[in-house]
CSV table of C-alpha atoms in Angstrom, one decimal:
chain,number,residue,atom,x,y,z
A,76,SER,CA,0.4,0.6,-2.6
A,77,MET,CA,-0.7,4.3,-2.8
A,78,GLY,CA,-2.3,3.7,-6.1
A,79,SER,CA,-4.4,0.8,-4.5
A,80,LEU,CA,-5.5,3.2,-1.7
A,81,ILE,CA,-6.5,5.8,-4.4
A,82,ALA,CA,-8.2,3.2,-6.5
A,83,VAL,CA,-10.3,1.9,-3.5
A,84,PHE,CA,-11.0,5.4,-2.3
A,85,ALA,CA,-12.4,6.5,-5.8
A,86,THR,CA,-14.4,3.2,-6.1
A,87,LEU,CA,-15.9,3.7,-2.6
A,88,LYS,CA,-16.7,7.4,-3.4
A,89,ASN,CA,-18.6,5.9,-6.4
A,90,TYR,CA,-16.3,8.1,-8.7
A,91,ILE,CA,-15.4,4.9,-10.7
A,92,ASP,CA,-16.9,1.6,-11.3
A,93,PRO,CA,-14.2,-0.8,-12.3
A,94,GLU,CA,-15.1,-4.4,-13.2
A,95,SER,CA,-12.4,-5.7,-11.0
A,96,LEU,CA,-9.5,-4.3,-8.9
A,97,ILE,CA,-6.2,-6.1,-8.2
A,98,LEU,CA,-4.4,-4.4,-5.5
A,99,LEU,CA,-0.8,-4.9,-4.8
A,100,SER,CA,0.5,-4.2,-1.3
A,101,PRO,CA,-2.2,-1.7,-0.7
A,102,LEU,CA,-1.7,1.2,1.7
A,103,PHE,CA,-4.5,0.3,3.9
A,104,GLY,CA,-2.6,1.4,7.1
A,105,LEU,CA,0.7,3.4,7.8
A,106,PRO,CA,3.3,1.5,9.8
A,107,GLN,CA,3.6,2.1,13.6
A,108,LYS,CA,7.3,2.9,13.1
A,109,PRO,CA,9.1,5.4,13.1
A,110,ILE,CA,6.1,7.2,14.9
A,111,PRO,CA,3.2,5.3,16.4
A,112,HIS,CA,-0.2,6.3,15.3
A,113,TYR,CA,-1.4,7.8,18.6
A,114,ILE,CA,1.4,10.5,18.1
A,115,GLY,CA,1.7,10.6,14.3
A,116,ARG,CA,-2.1,11.1,13.6
A,117,PRO,CA,-2.7,14.1,15.8
A,118,LEU,CA,0.7,15.5,15.0
A,119,ALA,CA,0.1,15.4,11.2
A,120,LYS,CA,-3.3,16.8,11.6
A,121,TYR,CA,-2.1,19.7,13.8
A,122,ALA,CA,0.8,20.4,11.7
A,123,THR,CA,-1.3,20.6,8.5
A,124,GLN,CA,-3.8,22.8,10.2
A,125,LEU,CA,-0.8,25.2,11.2
A,126,GLY,CA,0.2,25.3,7.5
A,127,LEU,CA,3.2,23.1,7.9
A,128,ASP,CA,1.8,20.4,5.5
A,129,ARG,CA,4.7,20.7,3.0
A,130,ILE,CA,7.4,19.9,5.4
A,131,ASN,CA,9.3,16.8,4.3
A,132,LEU,CA,10.0,14.6,7.4
A,133,GLY,CA,12.9,12.8,5.6
A,134,PHE,CA,12.2,9.3,6.5
A,135,ASP,CA,11.3,6.5,4.2
A,136,LYS,CA,14.2,7.2,1.9
A,137,HIS,CA,15.7,4.1,0.3
A,138,LEU,CA,18.9,5.7,-1.4
A,139,ASN,CA,21.4,5.1,1.5
A,140,ILE,CA,20.0,1.8,2.7
A,141,PRO,CA,22.1,-1.2,1.6
A,142,PHE,CA,20.5,-4.1,-0.1
A,143,LYS,CA,20.8,-6.4,2.9
A,144,ASN,CA,18.7,-3.9,5.0
A,145,ASN,CA,16.1,-2.9,2.3
A,146,ARG,CA,12.4,-3.4,2.9
A,147,LEU,CA,11.3,-3.6,-0.8
A,148,THR,CA,12.7,-6.8,-2.5
A,149,HIS,CA,14.7,-9.9,-2.1
A,150,ASP,CA,16.3,-9.4,-5.6
A,151,GLU,CA,19.5,-7.3,-5.5
A,152,GLU,CA,19.5,-6.5,-9.2
A,153,LYS,CA,15.9,-5.2,-9.0
A,154,TYR,CA,16.7,-3.3,-5.9
A,155,ARG,CA,19.4,-1.5,-7.9
A,156,GLN,CA,16.9,-0.7,-10.6
A,157,ILE,CA,14.5,0.8,-7.9
A,158,LEU,CA,17.4,3.1,-6.6
A,159,ASP,CA,18.2,4.1,-10.3
A,160,TYR,CA,14.7,5.5,-10.7
A,161,PRO,CA,15.4,8.6,-12.8
A,162,PHE,CA,12.8,10.8,-11.0
A,163,ARG,CA,13.5,12.2,-7.5
A,164,TRP,CA,11.4,10.9,-4.6
A,165,SER,CA,11.1,12.4,-1.1
A,166,GLY,CA,9.9,11.2,2.2
A,167,PRO,CA,6.4,11.9,3.4
A,168,THR,CA,5.1,15.4,4.4
A,169,PHE,CA,2.8,16.1,7.2
A,170,GLY,CA,0.1,16.9,4.8
A,171,TRP,CA,0.6,13.5,3.1
A,172,ILE,CA,0.6,11.7,6.3
A,173,ASP,CA,-2.6,13.5,7.3
A,174,ALA,CA,-4.4,12.8,4.1
A,175,THR,CA,-3.3,9.1,4.3
A,176,PHE,CA,-4.7,8.7,7.7
A,177,ARG,CA,-7.9,10.1,6.7
A,178,ALA,CA,-8.1,8.1,3.5
A,179,CYS,CA,-7.4,4.9,5.4
A,180,SER,CA,-10.1,5.7,7.9
A,181,PHE,CA,-12.6,6.3,5.0
A,182,VAL,CA,-11.8,3.1,3.2
A,183,HIS,CA,-12.1,1.1,6.4
A,184,ASP,CA,-15.4,2.5,7.3
A,185,GLU,CA,-18.0,-0.5,6.9
A,186,GLN,CA,-20.8,1.9,6.2
A,187,VAL,CA,-18.9,3.3,3.4
A,188,ILE,CA,-18.1,-0.1,2.0
A,189,LYS,CA,-21.6,-1.3,2.3
A,190,GLY,CA,-23.0,1.9,0.5
A,191,CYS,CA,-20.6,1.5,-2.4
A,192,LYS,CA,-22.4,1.0,-5.6
A,193,ALA,CA,-19.7,-0.6,-7.5
A,194,SER,CA,-19.9,-4.4,-8.1
A,195,SER,CA,-16.1,-4.8,-8.6
A,196,ARG,CA,-14.4,-8.0,-7.8
A,197,ILE,CA,-11.5,-7.0,-5.6
A,198,SER,CA,-8.3,-8.9,-5.0
A,199,VAL,CA,-5.8,-7.9,-2.6
A,200,LEU,CA,-2.3,-9.4,-2.9
A,201,GLY,CA,0.6,-8.8,-0.3
A,202,GLY,CA,3.6,-10.3,1.1
A,203,SER,CA,4.2,-11.9,4.4
A,204,ASP,CA,7.3,-10.0,4.9
A,205,GLU,CA,5.8,-6.6,4.3
A,206,ARG,CA,7.9,-3.6,5.7
A,207,VAL,CA,6.6,-0.5,4.1
A,208,VAL,CA,2.9,-0.3,4.8
A,209,ASP,CA,1.1,-2.0,7.7
A,210,PRO,CA,0.2,-5.5,6.6
A,211,LYS,CA,-2.5,-5.8,9.2
A,212,GLY,CA,-4.4,-3.3,6.9
A,213,PHE,CA,-4.5,-6.1,4.2
A,214,HIS,CA,-6.4,-8.5,6.5
A,215,SER,CA,-8.7,-5.9,8.3
A,216,TRP,CA,-9.8,-4.2,5.2
A,217,THR,CA,-10.4,-7.3,3.2
A,218,SER,CA,-12.4,-8.8,6.2
A,219,ALA,CA,-14.5,-5.8,6.3
A,220,CYS,CA,-15.0,-5.8,2.5
A,221,LYS,CA,-16.1,-9.5,2.5
A,222,LYS,CA,-19.1,-8.5,4.4
A,223,PHE,CA,-20.4,-6.6,1.5
A,224,LYS,CA,-18.5,-7.2,-1.6
A,225,ASN,CA,-16.5,-9.9,-3.6
A,226,CYS,CA,-13.2,-9.4,-2.0
A,227,GLU,CA,-10.2,-11.8,-1.5
A,228,LEU,CA,-6.9,-11.8,0.1
A,229,GLU,CA,-3.7,-13.7,-1.1
A,230,ILE,CA,-0.5,-13.5,0.8
A,231,ILE,CA,2.7,-14.6,-0.9
A,232,GLN,CA,4.9,-16.1,1.7
A,233,THR,CA,8.2,-14.2,2.3
A,234,ALA,CA,7.4,-11.5,-0.3
A,235,ARG,CA,8.2,-7.9,0.6
A,236,HIS,CA,6.5,-4.8,-0.7
A,237,GLU,CA,7.5,-4.5,-4.4
A,238,LEU,CA,5.9,-7.6,-5.7
A,239,HIS,CA,6.6,-6.6,-9.3
A,240,MET,CA,10.2,-6.3,-8.4
A,241,GLU,CA,10.6,-9.4,-6.2
A,242,SER,CA,12.9,-12.4,-6.7
A,243,GLN,CA,11.9,-14.5,-9.8
A,244,GLU,CA,10.0,-17.2,-7.8
A,245,LEU,CA,8.0,-14.5,-5.8
A,246,TYR,CA,7.3,-12.4,-8.9
A,247,GLU,CA,6.2,-15.3,-10.8
A,248,GLN,CA,3.5,-16.0,-7.9
A,249,ALA,CA,2.3,-12.5,-8.1
A,250,VAL,CA,2.0,-12.7,-11.9
A,251,LYS,CA,0.2,-16.1,-11.8
A,252,PHE,CA,-2.3,-14.5,-9.2
A,253,ILE,CA,-2.9,-11.5,-11.4
A,254,LYS,CA,-3.2,-13.4,-14.6
A,255,GLU,CA,-5.8,-15.9,-13.1
A,256,ARG,CA,-7.9,-12.9,-11.8
A,257,LEU,CA,-7.8,-11.1,-15.2
A,258,GLN,CA,-8.9,-14.4,-16.9
A,259,SER,CA,-11.8,-14.9,-14.6
A,260,THR,CA,-13.3,-11.4,-15.2
């Protein structure tokens, strides 16, 4: 998700000119929970300006969430694999949240999209049961992008955030979509 935001940001800044982009569950918007944007955005900006940008807010950790309440996948074994990831992860910091709000505003700016020199084919793939990023961002960004670029959106019904770690049926739908896009470039 964050990698998708970074790839689109770099493309719109004309730093890179990929032939195509296939974006899985892109971070085109932060969720409204646990903190609504009208509070979170100015709070993160202000905290960052005060030098509190490295403070870890502690939410968005998966380690103590039982499978039945997870937001990532329908597959219990793959969820265990996610939790067994060998590298430590942490929740977002004020600096990360501030930077993410700014990056999302940038990539949603229609004048920025229009001014992008890249002629990349862009495919957005998300799940209808997205619980990590704001799924409205998939729709709003793709709608804006379609005005100026070759963009498409595909939603896999019932899929959650980690499309590459989903149940076999949903995973296969994601792989099929990706293979079809790679073969047509």
